[in-house]
Amino acid sequence: MKHELPSLSYQDRIHQELDKLGISLELISAKKLPFYAEADELTVAETDANGREFQMTPATADAWHAMKQAAADDGIVLEVVSAFRSIERQIEIIQYKLERYMPIEKILTLSAPPGYSEHHTGRAIDINTPGCMATEEEFHDTAAYRWLCTHAGRFGFTLSYPRDNQLGFIYEPWHWCYQPDQA
């Protein structure tokens, strides 16, 4: 009879990956980063012109479609540039930056470590509009951003990382999370 090792718990797996990346739990604790589990249920909310699929929780997808349509009715084009991200994808993002010799302290102002990204929840969306570089602060100066500031709450979306946010991330005017109980 073969003896199988017990599988690692989700949190133990995250801790193991953080250790491999050289990210201490003390650093995460000092930043007061909230822990996020991966979504249990996802749906393809959109597919872009290149065939890239963007997954969200079903409720997030419904709210996104309603918000996107309302914006379109007001002459504003909203596009998804990122949505659900797996633990593996978050690891790749951090590894890519480490391979370019970016210090971990700098990386953690730009990207959340695996296990600590809102994108794991399937409720976070990075939004852009035509004519704007994706995931750049210039999104702040667009009509789309102004529209989101005025209307996103009606659809349950909140801006996650305003200027000088308590988690120490850079200002991300493009990053919105479906949190209907907080909008």
mmCIF file of C-alpha atoms in Angstrom:
data_model
loop_
_atom_site.group_PDB
_atom_site.id
_atom_site.type_symbol
_atom_site.label_atom_id
_atom_site.label_comp_id
_atom_site.label_asym_id
_atom_site.label_seq_id
_atom_site.Cartn_x
_atom_site.Cartn_y
_atom_site.Cartn_z
ATOM 1 C CA MET A 1 0.000 0.000 0.000
ATOM 2 C CA LYS A 2 1.345 3.360 -1.010
ATOM 3 C CA HIS A 3 1.549 6.055 1.641
ATOM 4 C CA GLU A 4 0.671 9.476 0.293
ATOM 5 C CA LEU A 5 1.931 12.620 1.887
ATOM 6 C CA PRO A 6 -0.827 14.872 3.107
ATOM 7 C CA SER A 7 -1.360 17.802 0.793
ATOM 8 C CA LEU A 8 -0.262 21.184 2.018
ATOM 9 C CA SER A 9 -2.942 23.505 3.225
ATOM 10 C CA TYR A 10 -3.478 26.591 1.099
ATOM 11 C CA GLN A 11 -1.824 28.830 3.676
ATOM 12 C CA ASP A 12 1.127 26.436 4.162
ATOM 13 C CA ARG A 13 1.628 26.343 0.389
ATOM 14 C CA ILE A 14 1.637 30.152 0.260
ATOM 15 C CA HIS A 15 4.192 30.299 3.071
ATOM 16 C CA GLN A 16 6.384 27.801 1.209
ATOM 17 C CA GLU A 17 6.199 29.880 -1.993
ATOM 18 C CA LEU A 18 6.939 33.098 -0.119
ATOM 19 C CA ASP A 19 10.016 31.476 1.377
ATOM 20 C CA LYS A 20 11.218 30.458 -2.107
ATOM 21 C CA LEU A 21 10.735 34.052 -3.274
ATOM 22 C CA GLY A 22 12.598 35.457 -0.268
ATOM 23 C CA ILE A 23 9.551 37.239 1.128
ATOM 24 C CA SER A 24 9.434 36.989 4.904
ATOM 25 C CA LEU A 25 6.207 36.703 6.843
ATOM 26 C CA GLU A 26 7.560 39.517 9.021
ATOM 27 C CA LEU A 27 7.629 41.823 5.986
ATOM 28 C CA ILE A 28 4.051 40.883 5.081
ATOM 29 C CA SER A 29 2.982 41.384 8.678
ATOM 30 C CA ALA A 30 4.701 44.781 8.835
ATOM 31 C CA LYS A 31 2.824 45.849 5.673
ATOM 32 C CA LYS A 32 -0.433 44.513 7.211
ATOM 33 C CA LEU A 33 -1.338 42.773 3.956
ATOM 34 C CA PRO A 34 -4.674 40.940 3.987
ATOM 35 C CA PHE A 35 -4.596 37.255 3.016
ATOM 36 C CA TYR A 36 -6.805 36.208 0.076
ATOM 37 C CA ALA A 37 -7.893 32.736 -0.973
ATOM 38 C CA GLU A 38 -8.424 31.905 -4.622
ATOM 39 C CA ALA A 39 -12.025 32.104 -5.822
ATOM 40 C CA ASP A 40 -13.984 28.855 -5.730
ATOM 41 C CA GLU A 41 -16.158 29.688 -8.714
ATOM 42 C CA LEU A 42 -15.099 31.619 -11.788
ATOM 43 C CA THR A 43 -16.647 32.408 -15.133
ATOM 44 C CA VAL A 44 -15.150 33.862 -18.300
ATOM 45 C CA ALA A 45 -16.473 37.400 -18.157
ATOM 46 C CA GLU A 46 -14.765 38.651 -21.285
ATOM 47 C CA THR A 47 -12.399 37.648 -24.053
ATOM 48 C CA ASP A 48 -10.216 40.316 -25.650
ATOM 49 C CA ALA A 49 -9.328 40.703 -29.339
ATOM 50 C CA ASN A 50 -6.258 38.475 -28.821
ATOM 51 C CA GLY A 51 -8.363 35.658 -27.365
ATOM 52 C CA ARG A 52 -7.225 36.255 -23.783
ATOM 53 C CA GLU A 53 -9.935 35.243 -21.344
ATOM 54 C CA PHE A 54 -10.657 37.250 -18.212
ATOM 55 C CA GLN A 55 -12.209 35.290 -15.383
ATOM 56 C CA MET A 56 -14.254 36.735 -12.522
ATOM 57 C CA THR A 57 -16.684 35.422 -9.969
ATOM 58 C CA PRO A 58 -20.183 35.240 -11.480
ATOM 59 C CA ALA A 59 -21.446 38.170 -9.348
ATOM 60 C CA THR A 60 -18.419 40.279 -10.306
ATOM 61 C CA ALA A 61 -18.920 39.468 -13.993
ATOM 62 C CA ASP A 62 -22.587 40.511 -13.795
ATOM 63 C CA ALA A 63 -21.684 43.775 -12.044
ATOM 64 C CA TRP A 64 -18.852 44.414 -14.532
ATOM 65 C CA HIS A 65 -21.162 43.925 -17.532
ATOM 66 C CA ALA A 66 -23.759 46.274 -16.043
ATOM 67 C CA MET A 67 -21.128 48.901 -15.230
ATOM 68 C CA LYS A 68 -19.458 48.618 -18.631
ATOM 69 C CA GLN A 69 -22.830 49.063 -20.363
ATOM 70 C CA ALA A 70 -23.737 52.066 -18.215
ATOM 71 C CA ALA A 71 -20.386 53.646 -19.055
ATOM 72 C CA ALA A 72 -20.938 52.946 -22.765
ATOM 73 C CA ASP A 73 -24.368 54.585 -22.516
ATOM 74 C CA ASP A 74 -22.501 57.675 -21.257
ATOM 75 C CA GLY A 75 -19.963 57.486 -24.096
ATOM 76 C CA ILE A 76 -17.183 55.934 -21.979
ATOM 77 C CA VAL A 77 -15.311 52.806 -23.060
ATOM 78 C CA LEU A 78 -14.085 50.548 -20.248
ATOM 79 C CA GLU A 79 -11.814 47.572 -20.940
ATOM 80 C CA VAL A 80 -10.550 44.798 -18.673
ATOM 81 C CA VAL A 81 -6.779 44.330 -18.763
ATOM 82 C CA SER A 82 -6.521 41.913 -15.819
ATOM 83 C CA ALA A 83 -8.950 40.037 -13.599
ATOM 84 C CA PHE A 84 -8.539 36.739 -11.693
ATOM 85 C CA ARG A 85 -4.935 35.721 -11.114
ATOM 86 C CA SER A 86 -3.900 32.345 -9.766
ATOM 87 C CA ILE A 87 -1.234 31.880 -7.135
ATOM 88 C CA GLU A 88 1.025 30.534 -9.893
ATOM 89 C CA ARG A 89 0.576 33.662 -12.016
ATOM 90 C CA GLN A 90 1.316 35.902 -9.030
ATOM 91 C CA ILE A 91 4.500 33.907 -8.380
ATOM 92 C CA GLU A 92 5.530 34.437 -12.038
ATOM 93 C CA ILE A 93 4.989 38.200 -11.716
ATOM 94 C CA ILE A 94 7.186 38.405 -8.610
ATOM 95 C CA GLN A 95 9.856 36.100 -10.112
ATOM 96 C CA TYR A 96 9.995 38.215 -13.281
ATOM 97 C CA LYS A 97 10.769 41.318 -11.223
ATOM 98 C CA LEU A 98 13.298 39.492 -9.038
ATOM 99 C CA GLU A 99 15.095 38.240 -12.165
ATOM 100 C CA ARG A 100 15.515 41.878 -13.182
ATOM 101 C CA TYR A 101 17.223 42.557 -9.846
ATOM 102 C CA MET A 102 14.396 44.649 -8.463
ATOM 103 C CA PRO A 103 14.626 44.733 -4.643
ATOM 104 C CA ILE A 104 11.776 42.923 -2.889
ATOM 105 C CA GLU A 105 10.851 46.073 -0.964
ATOM 106 C CA LYS A 106 10.263 47.867 -4.307
ATOM 107 C CA ILE A 107 8.404 44.884 -5.800
ATOM 108 C CA LEU A 108 5.983 44.900 -2.864
ATOM 109 C CA THR A 109 4.985 48.484 -3.678
ATOM 110 C CA LEU A 110 4.052 47.374 -7.211
ATOM 111 C CA SER A 111 2.719 43.842 -6.801
ATOM 112 C CA ALA A 112 1.190 41.844 -3.997
ATOM 113 C CA PRO A 113 2.922 38.607 -3.041
ATOM 114 C CA PRO A 114 1.153 35.313 -3.811
ATOM 115 C CA GLY A 115 -1.684 34.779 -1.357
ATOM 116 C CA TYR A 116 -2.072 38.509 -0.789
ATOM 117 C CA SER A 117 -3.417 39.746 -4.142
ATOM 118 C CA GLU A 118 -7.029 40.859 -4.478
ATOM 119 C CA HIS A 119 -6.882 39.325 -7.952
ATOM 120 C CA HIS A 120 -6.982 35.855 -6.331
ATOM 121 C CA THR A 121 -10.551 36.547 -5.232
ATOM 122 C CA GLY A 122 -11.909 36.882 -8.783
ATOM 123 C CA ARG A 123 -13.409 40.235 -7.720
ATOM 124 C CA ALA A 124 -10.523 42.578 -8.659
ATOM 125 C CA ILE A 125 -10.345 44.099 -12.122
ATOM 126 C CA ASP A 126 -7.677 46.246 -13.715
ATOM 127 C CA ILE A 127 -9.519 48.638 -16.033
ATOM 128 C CA ASN A 128 -8.295 50.702 -18.956
ATOM 129 C CA THR A 129 -9.707 52.784 -21.792
ATOM 130 C CA PRO A 130 -8.555 53.222 -25.410
ATOM 131 C CA GLY A 131 -5.606 55.583 -25.877
ATOM 132 C CA CYS A 132 -4.181 54.964 -22.406
ATOM 133 C CA MET A 133 -1.264 52.751 -21.423
ATOM 134 C CA ALA A 134 -2.597 49.876 -19.326
ATOM 135 C CA THR A 135 -1.838 49.865 -15.595
ATOM 136 C CA GLU A 136 -0.195 53.284 -15.650
ATOM 137 C CA GLU A 137 -1.001 56.276 -13.484
ATOM 138 C CA GLU A 138 -2.026 58.250 -16.595
ATOM 139 C CA PHE A 139 -5.364 56.408 -16.326
ATOM 140 C CA HIS A 140 -6.097 58.915 -13.540
ATOM 141 C CA ASP A 141 -6.398 61.678 -16.170
ATOM 142 C CA THR A 142 -9.004 59.917 -18.326
ATOM 143 C CA ALA A 143 -12.737 60.419 -18.645
ATOM 144 C CA ALA A 144 -13.059 56.704 -17.827
ATOM 145 C CA TYR A 145 -11.421 57.200 -14.417
ATOM 146 C CA ARG A 146 -13.596 60.214 -13.656
ATOM 147 C CA TRP A 147 -16.671 58.196 -14.656
ATOM 148 C CA LEU A 148 -15.605 55.317 -12.373
ATOM 149 C CA CYS A 149 -15.077 57.689 -9.441
ATOM 150 C CA THR A 150 -18.623 58.961 -9.849
ATOM 151 C CA HIS A 151 -20.458 55.738 -10.774
ATOM 152 C CA ALA A 152 -18.489 52.581 -9.840
ATOM 153 C CA GLY A 153 -19.904 52.457 -6.305
ATOM 154 C CA ARG A 154 -23.406 52.045 -7.709
ATOM 155 C CA PHE A 155 -22.252 48.738 -9.195
ATOM 156 C CA GLY A 156 -20.394 47.594 -6.067
ATOM 157 C CA PHE A 157 -16.858 48.530 -7.171
ATOM 158 C CA THR A 158 -14.356 50.409 -5.024
ATOM 159 C CA LEU A 159 -10.891 51.764 -5.774
ATOM 160 C CA SER A 160 -8.489 49.513 -3.880
ATOM 161 C CA TYR A 161 -5.248 51.476 -3.855
ATOM 162 C CA PRO A 162 -5.743 55.248 -3.626
ATOM 163 C CA ARG A 163 -2.793 57.571 -3.129
ATOM 164 C CA ASP A 164 -0.917 56.983 0.128
ATOM 165 C CA ASN A 165 -2.871 53.797 0.884
ATOM 166 C CA GLN A 166 -2.135 52.024 4.155
ATOM 167 C CA LEU A 167 -0.776 48.898 2.441
ATOM 168 C CA GLY A 168 2.113 50.772 0.844
ATOM 169 C CA PHE A 169 1.190 50.016 -2.762
ATOM 170 C CA ILE A 170 1.623 52.632 -5.456
ATOM 171 C CA TYR A 171 -1.456 54.590 -6.492
ATOM 172 C CA GLU A 172 -3.430 52.344 -8.860
ATOM 173 C CA PRO A 173 -6.306 54.289 -10.401
ATOM 174 C CA TRP A 174 -6.992 51.288 -12.670
ATOM 175 C CA HIS A 175 -7.505 48.682 -9.890
ATOM 176 C CA TRP A 176 -11.129 48.273 -8.784
ATOM 177 C CA CYS A 177 -12.620 45.512 -6.660
ATOM 178 C CA TYR A 178 -16.194 44.298 -6.503
ATOM 179 C CA GLN A 179 -17.193 44.737 -2.860
ATOM 180 C CA PRO A 180 -20.904 45.506 -2.845
ATOM 181 C CA ASP A 181 -21.012 45.612 0.949
ATOM 182 C CA GLN A 182 -18.393 48.418 0.995
ATOM 183 C CA ALA A 183 -19.403 50.479 -2.057
#
